[in-house]
């Protein structure tokens, strides 16, 4: 088994070396094609994040941009933000952090395009809209075979494999904390079984409630999780303000090989930073668009803006906080790989032993939110593959088995296979968004034209009749009517007036 795991791991490493080039190349191309939308539209990202979603034909409030954002953030912000960043630094040195920032900046363009396309080609589901790469492959490229291949891979990888890994991360974190006062219990199977059962039960309550239940949990859990962790990291930064300039110097020096900490020199630094950045923010991978499609917005470009912001939130904020915590504790580099334990020891050195237990809570929240987000990616693609309800119910049961199984036993082979599956999934998605980049650019220009006219952008399929295969943009949604935004502006002005008086 070990030999097979090593073989699959080596294959995955080889494939990803090529995928780095593809992901960066696509990110550069889309940055140029969209005129650097991910940089010049940062104010617009914040403007549209909190917009209302309106009501559907039955009078029920639809899923908002923010709720869709939290579903994707729930999947993005996981143990990679704590363990993955520390691992990159332990192997690649401080310079790896710089390259994580670079890949996030380029990847935000890919995130914009893929989420815009997911909104454009979304499908009216039973509870909310559904969409994602599988849908725009079928409707935009008219290549159902491609969509089916993508849907199957994302169901296996995110629904089963990644959830197995996340629950295993929770057990490891709890065991690490328990060792300080009950070492016998920490290493016992009983603790793993209890955690596995509890995780499976909580997950079942949420996922059997559907996407609205999922989004209602993530819109609370994600902000709380982020504020707790970022707040702790900022405390460490404040305590070490005199070392912050030196830390940034080390990051820049390491990034360009001025001072190398890694076996392979500069190339090793770049690969570590790029790889961990990609695994964390998932830009261009085709996962986040599945969440972005659920929102009811007035224009497809709005979810592009929101999901680009998600990339910055994940990497520039959360991953950077982990990097600052580790680097301000003066760790050694290049000796051996270290993940969450490096972050834990760094926090303990700064704040005392209690910080280890705090990090356990953070890892639990990070990993569990990822379980919820990962599951939804699978659910939306199950709906693409088949409309049979029993298939979705069976899928949910298997997800729960994986959540429990991951808590009880670690499957290194499964994780290695996920690396290979993710590469195939990302390649399919990148090909699709490259082929549909012209469509995305037309929709972006349509949005920007209305902003220049100082009106709230709305979109109807009839506005761009040469784009075919659209189902959801017939004007039935409240938010796609001009009157909705006139009323919304009037209410905001009235609220401001009453506040002043």
CSV table of C-alpha atoms in Angstrom, one decimal:
chain,number,residue,atom,x,y,z
A,1,UNK,CA,0.0,0.0,0.0
A,2,UNK,CA,2.8,2.4,0.8
A,3,UNK,CA,4.5,1.7,-2.5
A,4,UNK,CA,1.2,2.5,-4.3
A,5,UNK,CA,0.7,5.7,-2.3
A,6,UNK,CA,4.2,6.8,-3.2
A,7,UNK,CA,3.6,6.1,-6.9
A,8,UNK,CA,0.3,8.0,-7.0
A,9,UNK,CA,2.0,10.9,-5.0
A,10,UNK,CA,4.8,11.1,-7.5
A,11,UNK,CA,2.4,11.1,-10.4
A,12,UNK,CA,0.4,13.9,-8.7
A,13,UNK,CA,3.6,15.9,-8.2
A,14,UNK,CA,4.6,15.6,-11.8
A,15,UNK,CA,1.1,16.6,-13.1
A,16,UNK,CA,0.9,19.6,-10.8
A,17,UNK,CA,4.3,20.9,-12.0
A,18,UNK,CA,2.6,21.3,-15.4
A,19,UNK,CA,-0.6,22.5,-14.0
A,20,UNK,CA,1.1,25.4,-12.2
A,21,UNK,CA,2.2,26.7,-15.6
A,22,UNK,CA,-1.3,26.3,-17.0
A,23,UNK,CA,-3.0,28.0,-14.1
A,24,UNK,CA,-0.6,31.0,-14.1
A,25,UNK,CA,-0.8,31.3,-17.9
A,26,UNK,CA,-4.6,31.3,-17.8
A,27,UNK,CA,-4.6,33.8,-15.0
A,28,UNK,CA,-2.3,36.1,-16.9
A,29,UNK,CA,-4.3,35.8,-20.1
A,30,UNK,CA,-7.6,36.6,-18.3
A,31,UNK,CA,-6.0,39.5,-16.5
A,32,UNK,CA,-5.1,41.0,-19.8
A,33,UNK,CA,-8.4,40.1,-21.5
A,34,UNK,CA,-10.5,41.6,-18.7
A,35,UNK,CA,-8.2,44.6,-18.4
A,36,UNK,CA,-7.1,43.6,-14.8
A,37,UNK,CA,-10.6,43.5,-13.5
A,38,UNK,CA,-9.4,41.9,-10.2
A,39,UNK,CA,-7.4,45.0,-9.4
A,40,UNK,CA,-9.4,47.9,-10.8
A,41,UNK,CA,-12.7,46.6,-9.5
A,42,UNK,CA,-11.9,46.0,-5.8
A,43,UNK,CA,-14.3,48.8,-4.7
A,44,UNK,CA,-17.0,47.2,-6.8
A,45,UNK,CA,-16.4,43.9,-5.0
A,46,UNK,CA,-17.2,45.4,-1.7
A,47,UNK,CA,-20.2,47.4,-3.1
A,48,UNK,CA,-22.1,44.4,-4.4
A,49,UNK,CA,-21.2,42.0,-1.5
A,50,UNK,CA,-24.1,43.0,0.8
A,51,UNK,CA,-26.8,43.6,-1.9
A,52,UNK,CA,-30.3,42.2,-1.4
A,53,UNK,CA,-31.4,39.2,-3.3
A,54,UNK,CA,-35.2,39.9,-3.7
A,55,UNK,CA,-37.9,37.2,-3.5
A,56,UNK,CA,-38.9,34.4,-5.8
A,57,UNK,CA,-42.3,33.8,-7.4
A,58,UNK,CA,-43.5,32.1,-4.1
A,59,UNK,CA,-42.5,35.1,-2.0
A,60,UNK,CA,-39.5,33.4,-0.4
A,61,UNK,CA,-36.3,35.4,0.0
A,62,UNK,CA,-33.6,34.1,-2.5
A,63,UNK,CA,-30.0,33.4,-1.7
A,64,UNK,CA,-28.0,36.6,-1.6
A,65,UNK,CA,-24.5,37.4,-2.8
A,66,UNK,CA,-23.2,37.3,0.7
A,67,UNK,CA,-24.7,33.9,1.5
A,68,UNK,CA,-23.2,32.4,-1.7
A,69,UNK,CA,-19.9,34.0,-0.8
A,70,UNK,CA,-19.9,32.3,2.6
A,71,UNK,CA,-20.6,28.9,1.0
A,72,UNK,CA,-17.5,29.2,-1.2
A,73,UNK,CA,-15.5,30.8,1.6
A,74,UNK,CA,-16.5,27.8,3.8
A,75,UNK,CA,-14.8,25.4,1.4
A,76,UNK,CA,-11.9,27.7,0.6
A,77,UNK,CA,-11.0,28.5,4.2
A,78,UNK,CA,-9.9,25.2,5.6
A,79,UNK,CA,-6.9,23.5,7.2
A,80,UNK,CA,-4.8,24.5,4.2
A,81,UNK,CA,-4.9,28.0,5.7
A,82,UNK,CA,-3.2,26.8,8.9
A,83,UNK,CA,-1.3,23.6,8.0
A,84,UNK,CA,-0.7,24.3,4.3
A,85,UNK,CA,0.8,27.7,4.8
A,86,UNK,CA,3.1,26.5,7.6
A,87,UNK,CA,4.1,23.6,5.4
A,88,UNK,CA,5.1,25.9,2.6
A,89,UNK,CA,7.2,28.1,4.9
A,90,UNK,CA,8.9,25.1,6.6
A,91,UNK,CA,10.0,23.8,3.2
A,92,UNK,CA,10.2,26.9,1.0
A,93,UNK,CA,11.1,29.6,3.5
A,94,UNK,CA,9.5,33.1,3.8
A,95,UNK,CA,9.7,33.6,0.1
A,96,UNK,CA,6.9,31.1,-0.5
A,97,UNK,CA,4.5,33.7,1.1
A,98,UNK,CA,5.2,36.2,-1.7
A,99,UNK,CA,4.4,33.7,-4.4
A,100,UNK,CA,1.2,32.8,-2.6
A,101,UNK,CA,0.2,36.5,-2.9
A,102,UNK,CA,1.2,36.5,-6.6
A,103,UNK,CA,-0.9,33.5,-7.5
A,104,UNK,CA,-3.9,34.9,-5.6
A,105,UNK,CA,-3.6,38.2,-7.5
A,106,UNK,CA,-3.5,36.4,-10.9
A,107,UNK,CA,-6.0,33.7,-9.8
A,108,UNK,CA,-8.6,36.4,-8.9
A,109,UNK,CA,-9.1,37.0,-12.7
A,110,UNK,CA,-9.8,33.3,-13.2
A,111,UNK,CA,-12.2,33.3,-10.2
A,112,UNK,CA,-14.0,36.3,-11.7
A,113,UNK,CA,-14.5,34.7,-15.1
A,114,UNK,CA,-15.6,31.3,-13.9
A,115,UNK,CA,-18.1,32.7,-11.4
A,116,UNK,CA,-19.5,35.1,-13.9
A,117,UNK,CA,-20.0,32.2,-16.3
A,118,UNK,CA,-21.6,30.1,-13.6
A,119,UNK,CA,-24.1,32.9,-13.0
A,120,UNK,CA,-24.7,33.4,-16.7
A,121,UNK,CA,-25.5,29.7,-17.4
A,122,UNK,CA,-27.2,28.9,-14.1
A,123,UNK,CA,-30.2,26.6,-13.9
A,124,UNK,CA,-33.4,27.2,-11.8
A,125,UNK,CA,-33.4,24.4,-9.2
A,126,UNK,CA,-36.0,23.4,-6.7
A,127,UNK,CA,-34.6,25.4,-3.7
A,128,UNK,CA,-32.4,27.9,-5.5
A,129,UNK,CA,-30.4,28.3,-8.6
A,130,UNK,CA,-27.7,25.7,-9.4
A,131,UNK,CA,-24.8,26.0,-11.7
A,132,UNK,CA,-21.0,25.7,-12.1
A,133,UNK,CA,-18.5,24.5,-14.7
A,134,UNK,CA,-20.6,21.4,-15.6
A,135,UNK,CA,-23.5,23.7,-16.6
A,136,UNK,CA,-21.5,26.2,-18.6
A,137,UNK,CA,-19.6,23.4,-20.3
A,138,UNK,CA,-23.0,21.9,-21.4
A,139,UNK,CA,-24.8,25.2,-22.2
A,140,UNK,CA,-22.0,27.5,-23.2
A,141,UNK,CA,-19.7,25.0,-25.0
A,142,UNK,CA,-22.5,22.5,-25.9
A,143,UNK,CA,-20.2,19.7,-24.6
A,144,UNK,CA,-22.2,17.6,-22.1
A,145,UNK,CA,-19.5,14.9,-22.0
A,146,UNK,CA,-17.1,17.5,-20.6
A,147,UNK,CA,-19.7,18.6,-18.0
A,148,UNK,CA,-20.4,15.0,-17.0
A,149,UNK,CA,-16.6,14.3,-16.6
A,150,UNK,CA,-16.2,17.4,-14.5
A,151,UNK,CA,-19.3,16.7,-12.3
A,152,UNK,CA,-18.2,13.1,-11.6
A,153,UNK,CA,-14.7,14.2,-10.6
A,154,UNK,CA,-15.8,17.0,-8.3
A,155,UNK,CA,-18.4,14.8,-6.6
A,156,UNK,CA,-15.7,12.2,-5.8
A,157,UNK,CA,-13.0,14.7,-4.9
A,158,UNK,CA,-14.8,17.2,-2.8
A,159,UNK,CA,-17.8,15.3,-1.5
A,160,UNK,CA,-15.9,12.1,-0.5
A,161,UNK,CA,-12.1,12.6,-0.4
A,162,UNK,CA,-11.7,16.1,0.9
A,163,UNK,CA,-14.4,15.6,3.6
A,164,UNK,CA,-12.4,12.5,4.7
A,165,UNK,CA,-9.3,14.7,5.1
A,166,UNK,CA,-11.1,17.5,6.9
A,167,UNK,CA,-12.6,15.3,9.5
A,168,UNK,CA,-9.2,13.6,10.0
A,169,UNK,CA,-7.7,17.1,10.5
A,170,UNK,CA,-10.3,17.8,13.3
A,171,UNK,CA,-9.4,14.6,15.1
A,172,UNK,CA,-5.6,15.4,14.9
A,173,UNK,CA,-6.2,18.9,16.3
A,174,UNK,CA,-8.4,17.6,19.2
A,175,UNK,CA,-5.9,14.8,19.9
A,176,UNK,CA,-3.1,17.4,20.1
A,177,UNK,CA,-4.9,19.4,22.7
A,178,UNK,CA,-6.0,16.3,24.7
A,179,UNK,CA,-2.4,15.1,25.0
A,180,UNK,CA,-1.7,17.9,27.5
A,181,UNK,CA,-4.1,16.5,30.1
A,182,UNK,CA,-5.1,13.0,29.0
A,183,UNK,CA,-2.5,11.4,26.7
A,184,UNK,CA,-4.1,7.9,27.0
A,185,UNK,CA,-7.4,9.2,25.7
A,186,UNK,CA,-5.8,11.3,23.0
A,187,UNK,CA,-4.3,8.3,21.2
A,188,UNK,CA,-7.2,6.0,21.7
A,189,UNK,CA,-9.8,4.9,19.2
A,190,UNK,CA,-12.6,5.8,21.5
A,191,UNK,CA,-12.0,9.6,21.0
A,192,UNK,CA,-11.8,9.2,17.3
A,193,UNK,CA,-15.1,7.3,17.2
A,194,UNK,CA,-16.9,9.9,19.4
A,195,UNK,CA,-15.6,12.8,17.3
A,196,UNK,CA,-16.6,10.9,14.1
A,197,UNK,CA,-20.1,10.2,15.3
A,198,UNK,CA,-20.6,13.8,16.5
A,199,UNK,CA,-19.3,15.3,13.2
A,200,UNK,CA,-21.5,12.9,11.1
A,201,UNK,CA,-24.6,13.9,13.1
A,202,UNK,CA,-24.0,17.6,12.9
A,203,UNK,CA,-23.2,17.3,9.2
A,204,UNK,CA,-26.4,15.3,8.5
A,205,UNK,CA,-28.6,17.9,10.2
A,206,UNK,CA,-27.2,20.6,7.9
A,207,UNK,CA,-26.9,18.8,4.6
A,208,UNK,CA,-30.3,17.2,4.7
A,209,UNK,CA,-31.7,20.7,5.1
A,210,UNK,CA,-30.6,21.6,1.6
A,211,UNK,CA,-28.7,24.6,0.3
A,212,UNK,CA,-30.7,27.1,2.3
A,213,UNK,CA,-29.8,25.3,5.5
A,214,UNK,CA,-26.1,25.2,4.4
A,215,UNK,CA,-26.0,28.9,3.6
A,216,UNK,CA,-27.7,29.9,6.8
A,217,UNK,CA,-25.0,28.0,8.8
A,218,UNK,CA,-22.0,29.3,6.7
A,219,UNK,CA,-23.1,32.9,6.8
A,220,UNK,CA,-22.7,32.8,10.6
A,221,UNK,CA,-19.8,30.3,10.9
A,222,UNK,CA,-17.5,31.8,8.3
A,223,UNK,CA,-17.4,35.3,9.7
A,224,UNK,CA,-17.0,34.1,13.3
A,225,UNK,CA,-14.3,31.7,12.3
A,226,UNK,CA,-12.4,34.4,10.4
A,227,UNK,CA,-12.7,37.1,13.0
A,228,UNK,CA,-11.5,34.8,15.8
A,229,UNK,CA,-8.4,33.6,13.8
A,230,UNK,CA,-7.5,37.0,12.2
A,231,UNK,CA,-7.9,38.7,15.5
A,232,UNK,CA,-5.5,36.4,17.2
A,233,UNK,CA,-3.0,36.8,14.4
A,234,UNK,CA,-3.2,40.6,14.6
A,235,UNK,CA,-2.5,40.4,18.3
A,236,UNK,CA,0.7,38.5,17.5
A,237,UNK,CA,1.6,41.2,14.9
A,238,UNK,CA,0.9,44.0,17.4
A,239,UNK,CA,3.1,42.3,20.0
A,240,UNK,CA,5.9,42.1,17.5
A,241,UNK,CA,5.6,45.4,15.7
A,242,UNK,CA,9.3,46.0,15.8
A,243,UNK,CA,10.0,42.8,13.9
A,244,UNK,CA,7.4,43.3,11.2
A,245,UNK,CA,9.7,45.3,8.8
A,246,UNK,CA,12.3,42.6,9.1
A,247,UNK,CA,9.7,40.0,8.4
A,248,UNK,CA,8.7,41.6,5.1
A,249,UNK,CA,12.4,41.9,4.1
A,250,UNK,CA,12.8,38.2,4.6
A,251,UNK,CA,9.7,37.5,2.5
A,252,UNK,CA,11.0,39.6,-0.4
A,253,UNK,CA,14.6,38.3,-0.1
A,254,UNK,CA,13.4,34.7,-0.1
A,255,UNK,CA,11.0,35.2,-3.0
A,256,UNK,CA,13.7,36.2,-5.4
A,257,UNK,CA,16.5,33.9,-4.2
A,258,UNK,CA,18.5,36.6,-2.5
A,259,UNK,CA,18.5,34.3,0.5
A,260,UNK,CA,17.4,30.7,-0.2
A,261,UNK,CA,16.0,28.3,2.4
A,262,UNK,CA,14.9,25.4,0.2
A,263,UNK,CA,16.5,22.4,-1.3
A,264,UNK,CA,15.9,23.4,-4.9
A,265,UNK,CA,16.7,27.1,-4.6
A,266,UNK,CA,14.5,29.8,-6.1
A,267,UNK,CA,12.4,27.4,-8.1
A,268,UNK,CA,11.5,25.4,-5.0
A,269,UNK,CA,10.4,28.6,-3.2
A,270,UNK,CA,8.1,29.5,-6.1
A,271,UNK,CA,6.6,26.0,-6.5
A,272,UNK,CA,5.8,25.8,-2.7
A,273,UNK,CA,4.2,29.2,-2.7
A,274,UNK,CA,2.2,28.6,-5.9
A,275,UNK,CA,1.0,25.2,-4.9
A,276,UNK,CA,-0.1,26.1,-1.4
A,277,UNK,CA,-1.8,29.2,-2.7
A,278,UNK,CA,-3.7,27.3,-5.3
A,279,UNK,CA,-4.8,24.6,-3.0
A,280,UNK,CA,-6.0,27.2,-0.5
A,281,UNK,CA,-7.9,29.8,-2.7
A,282,UNK,CA,-8.9,27.3,-5.5
A,283,UNK,CA,-9.0,30.1,-8.1
A,284,UNK,CA,-9.6,28.6,-11.5
A,285,UNK,CA,-10.2,25.1,-10.1
A,286,UNK,CA,-13.9,25.2,-10.9
A,287,UNK,CA,-15.1,24.6,-7.3
A,288,UNK,CA,-16.3,28.1,-6.1
A,289,UNK,CA,-18.5,28.7,-9.1
A,290,UNK,CA,-20.8,26.0,-7.9
A,291,UNK,CA,-21.6,28.2,-4.9
A,292,UNK,CA,-21.5,31.5,-6.8
A,293,UNK,CA,-24.3,30.2,-9.1
A,294,UNK,CA,-26.8,29.9,-6.2
A,295,UNK,CA,-27.2,33.6,-5.7
A,296,UNK,CA,-30.0,35.7,-7.1
A,297,UNK,CA,-28.3,38.9,-8.5
A,298,UNK,CA,-29.2,41.5,-11.0
A,299,UNK,CA,-26.2,40.9,-13.2
A,300,UNK,CA,-23.9,37.8,-13.7
A,301,UNK,CA,-20.8,40.0,-13.3
A,302,UNK,CA,-21.7,40.7,-9.7
A,303,UNK,CA,-20.9,37.1,-8.6
A,304,UNK,CA,-17.6,37.4,-10.5
A,305,UNK,CA,-16.7,40.4,-8.3
A,306,UNK,CA,-17.8,38.6,-5.1
A,307,UNK,CA,-15.8,35.4,-5.8
A,308,UNK,CA,-12.7,37.4,-6.8
A,309,UNK,CA,-13.0,39.0,-3.4
A,310,UNK,CA,-13.2,35.5,-1.9
A,311,UNK,CA,-9.7,34.7,-3.3
A,312,UNK,CA,-8.3,37.8,-1.6
A,313,UNK,CA,-10.1,37.0,1.6
A,314,UNK,CA,-8.6,33.5,1.7
A,315,UNK,CA,-5.0,34.2,0.7
A,316,UNK,CA,-4.2,37.8,1.3
A,317,UNK,CA,-6.0,37.9,4.7
A,318,UNK,CA,-6.3,34.4,6.3
A,319,UNK,CA,-3.2,32.7,4.8
A,320,UNK,CA,-1.1,35.9,5.5
A,321,UNK,CA,-2.1,35.8,9.1
A,322,UNK,CA,-0.8,32.2,9.5
A,323,UNK,CA,2.4,33.3,7.7
A,324,UNK,CA,2.8,36.3,10.1
A,325,UNK,CA,2.2,34.1,13.2
A,326,UNK,CA,4.9,31.6,12.0
A,327,UNK,CA,7.5,34.1,10.7
A,328,UNK,CA,7.3,36.3,13.8
A,329,UNK,CA,8.3,33.3,15.9
A,330,UNK,CA,11.6,32.9,14.0
A,331,UNK,CA,11.3,29.3,12.9
A,332,UNK,CA,14.0,27.3,11.1
A,333,UNK,CA,13.5,26.5,7.5
A,334,UNK,CA,14.4,23.7,5.1
A,335,UNK,CA,15.2,21.1,7.8
A,336,UNK,CA,11.9,19.2,7.7
A,337,UNK,CA,8.3,19.6,6.6
A,338,UNK,CA,5.9,20.9,9.4
A,339,UNK,CA,2.3,21.7,9.1
A,340,UNK,CA,-0.2,22.7,11.8
A,341,UNK,CA,2.3,21.8,14.5
A,342,UNK,CA,4.5,24.6,13.4
A,343,UNK,CA,1.6,27.1,13.7
A,344,UNK,CA,0.7,25.7,17.1
A,345,UNK,CA,4.2,25.9,18.5
A,346,UNK,CA,4.5,29.5,17.1
A,347,UNK,CA,1.3,30.6,18.8
A,348,UNK,CA,2.3,28.9,22.0
A,349,UNK,CA,5.6,30.7,21.9
A,350,UNK,CA,3.9,34.0,21.5
A,351,UNK,CA,0.8,33.7,23.7
A,352,UNK,CA,1.3,30.7,25.9
A,353,UNK,CA,0.0,27.1,26.0
A,354,UNK,CA,-3.6,28.1,25.9
A,355,UNK,CA,-3.1,29.2,22.3
A,356,UNK,CA,-2.7,25.6,21.3
A,357,UNK,CA,-6.3,24.9,22.5
A,358,UNK,CA,-7.6,28.0,20.8
A,359,UNK,CA,-6.0,26.8,17.5
A,360,UNK,CA,-7.7,23.5,18.0
A,361,UNK,CA,-11.1,25.4,18.0
A,362,UNK,CA,-10.0,27.3,14.9
A,363,UNK,CA,-9.0,24.2,13.0
A,364,UNK,CA,-12.3,22.6,14.0
A,365,UNK,CA,-14.3,25.5,12.6
A,366,UNK,CA,-12.1,25.8,9.5
A,367,UNK,CA,-12.4,22.1,8.7
A,368,UNK,CA,-16.1,21.7,9.5
A,369,UNK,CA,-17.0,24.7,7.4
A,370,UNK,CA,-15.0,23.1,4.6
A,371,UNK,CA,-17.0,19.8,5.0
A,372,UNK,CA,-20.2,21.8,4.5
A,373,UNK,CA,-18.9,23.7,1.5
A,374,UNK,CA,-17.3,20.7,-0.1
A,375,UNK,CA,-20.6,18.7,0.3
A,376,UNK,CA,-22.6,21.4,-1.5
A,377,UNK,CA,-20.2,21.3,-4.5
A,378,UNK,CA,-21.1,17.7,-4.9
A,379,UNK,CA,-24.8,18.2,-4.4
A,380,UNK,CA,-25.1,20.8,-7.2
A,381,UNK,CA,-23.3,18.4,-9.6
A,382,UNK,CA,-25.4,15.4,-8.6
A,383,UNK,CA,-28.3,17.5,-9.7
A,384,UNK,CA,-26.6,18.1,-13.0
A,385,UNK,CA,-26.0,14.4,-13.5
A,386,UNK,CA,-29.5,13.2,-12.6
A,387,UNK,CA,-32.7,14.5,-11.2
A,388,UNK,CA,-33.5,11.3,-9.2
A,389,UNK,CA,-34.0,12.1,-5.6
A,390,UNK,CA,-32.7,8.8,-4.3
A,391,UNK,CA,-29.3,9.4,-5.9
A,392,UNK,CA,-28.9,12.6,-3.9
A,393,UNK,CA,-30.0,10.9,-0.7
A,394,UNK,CA,-27.5,8.1,-1.4
A,395,UNK,CA,-24.8,10.6,-2.0
A,396,UNK,CA,-25.5,12.3,1.3
A,397,UNK,CA,-25.2,9.0,3.1
A,398,UNK,CA,-21.9,8.2,1.5
A,399,UNK,CA,-20.6,11.7,2.5
A,400,UNK,CA,-21.6,11.0,6.1
A,401,UNK,CA,-19.7,7.7,5.9
A,402,UNK,CA,-16.6,9.5,4.6
A,403,UNK,CA,-16.9,12.2,7.4
A,404,UNK,CA,-17.0,9.4,10.0
A,405,UNK,CA,-14.4,7.3,8.3
A,406,UNK,CA,-11.9,10.2,8.0
A,407,UNK,CA,-12.2,10.7,11.8
A,408,UNK,CA,-11.4,7.1,12.5
A,409,UNK,CA,-8.6,6.3,10.0
A,410,UNK,CA,-6.4,8.4,7.7
A,411,UNK,CA,-6.2,7.3,4.1
A,412,UNK,CA,-3.0,8.6,2.5
A,413,UNK,CA,-3.7,6.9,-0.8
A,414,UNK,CA,-7.1,8.6,-1.1
A,415,UNK,CA,-5.5,12.0,-0.5
A,416,UNK,CA,-2.9,11.3,-3.2
A,417,UNK,CA,-5.5,10.3,-5.7
A,418,UNK,CA,-7.4,13.6,-4.9
A,419,UNK,CA,-4.3,15.5,-6.2
A,420,UNK,CA,-4.6,13.7,-9.5
A,421,UNK,CA,-8.3,14.2,-9.7
A,422,UNK,CA,-8.0,17.9,-8.9
A,423,UNK,CA,-5.5,18.4,-11.7
A,424,UNK,CA,-7.9,16.8,-14.2
A,425,UNK,CA,-10.8,18.8,-12.9
A,426,UNK,CA,-8.8,22.1,-13.0
A,427,UNK,CA,-7.7,21.4,-16.6
A,428,UNK,CA,-11.2,20.8,-17.8
A,429,UNK,CA,-12.4,24.0,-16.2
A,430,UNK,CA,-9.5,26.1,-17.5
A,431,UNK,CA,-10.1,24.9,-21.0
A,432,UNK,CA,-13.8,25.9,-20.7
A,433,UNK,CA,-13.2,29.4,-19.3
A,434,UNK,CA,-10.5,30.0,-21.9
A,435,UNK,CA,-13.0,29.1,-24.7
A,436,UNK,CA,-15.7,31.2,-23.0
A,437,UNK,CA,-13.5,34.2,-22.2
A,438,UNK,CA,-15.0,36.2,-25.0
A,439,UNK,CA,-18.5,35.7,-23.7
A,440,UNK,CA,-17.4,36.7,-20.2
A,441,UNK,CA,-15.8,39.8,-21.5
A,442,UNK,CA,-19.0,40.8,-23.4
A,443,UNK,CA,-21.0,40.5,-20.1
A,444,UNK,CA,-18.4,42.5,-18.2
A,445,UNK,CA,-18.5,45.3,-20.8
A,446,UNK,CA,-22.4,45.2,-20.5
A,447,UNK,CA,-22.1,45.7,-16.8
A,448,UNK,CA,-19.5,48.5,-17.0
A,449,UNK,CA,-21.5,50.3,-19.6
A,450,UNK,CA,-24.4,50.6,-17.1
A,451,UNK,CA,-22.2,51.7,-14.3
A,452,UNK,CA,-20.8,54.5,-16.5
A,453,UNK,CA,-24.4,55.6,-16.9
A,454,UNK,CA,-24.8,55.7,-13.1
A,455,UNK,CA,-27.5,53.1,-13.0
A,456,UNK,CA,-27.6,49.8,-11.2
A,457,UNK,CA,-26.6,47.1,-13.7
A,458,UNK,CA,-29.3,44.6,-14.6
A,459,UNK,CA,-29.1,41.9,-17.2
A,460,UNK,CA,-31.6,40.1,-19.4
A,461,UNK,CA,-30.9,37.4,-22.0
A,462,UNK,CA,-32.3,39.7,-24.7
A,463,UNK,CA,-29.6,42.3,-24.0
A,464,UNK,CA,-27.0,40.0,-25.6
A,465,UNK,CA,-29.0,37.8,-28.0
A,466,UNK,CA,-25.9,36.2,-29.5
A,467,UNK,CA,-25.2,34.4,-26.2
A,468,UNK,CA,-27.3,31.2,-26.3
A,469,UNK,CA,-28.2,28.5,-23.8
A,470,UNK,CA,-29.4,30.9,-21.1
A,471,UNK,CA,-32.2,29.8,-18.8
A,472,UNK,CA,-32.4,32.2,-15.9
A,473,UNK,CA,-32.3,35.7,-17.3
A,474,UNK,CA,-35.8,36.2,-18.6
A,475,UNK,CA,-36.6,39.1,-16.2
A,476,UNK,CA,-38.7,37.1,-13.7
A,477,UNK,CA,-36.4,37.7,-10.8
A,478,UNK,CA,-37.2,40.8,-8.7
A,479,UNK,CA,-33.5,41.9,-8.7
A,480,UNK,CA,-33.4,42.1,-12.5
A,481,UNK,CA,-36.1,44.7,-12.7
A,482,UNK,CA,-35.3,48.4,-12.6
A,483,UNK,CA,-38.2,49.2,-10.2
A,484,UNK,CA,-36.6,46.9,-7.5
A,485,UNK,CA,-33.5,49.1,-7.4
A,486,UNK,CA,-35.4,52.3,-7.5
A,487,UNK,CA,-37.3,51.2,-4.5
A,488,UNK,CA,-34.1,49.9,-2.8
A,489,UNK,CA,-32.4,53.3,-3.3
A,490,UNK,CA,-35.4,55.1,-1.9
A,491,UNK,CA,-35.4,52.9,1.2
A,492,UNK,CA,-31.7,53.5,1.8
A,493,UNK,CA,-32.1,57.3,1.4
A,494,UNK,CA,-35.1,57.2,3.9
A,495,UNK,CA,-33.0,55.2,6.4
A,496,UNK,CA,-30.1,57.7,6.1
A,497,UNK,CA,-32.5,60.6,6.6
A,498,UNK,CA,-34.1,59.1,9.7
A,499,UNK,CA,-30.6,58.3,11.2
A,500,UNK,CA,-29.5,61.9,10.7
A,501,UNK,CA,-32.6,63.3,12.3
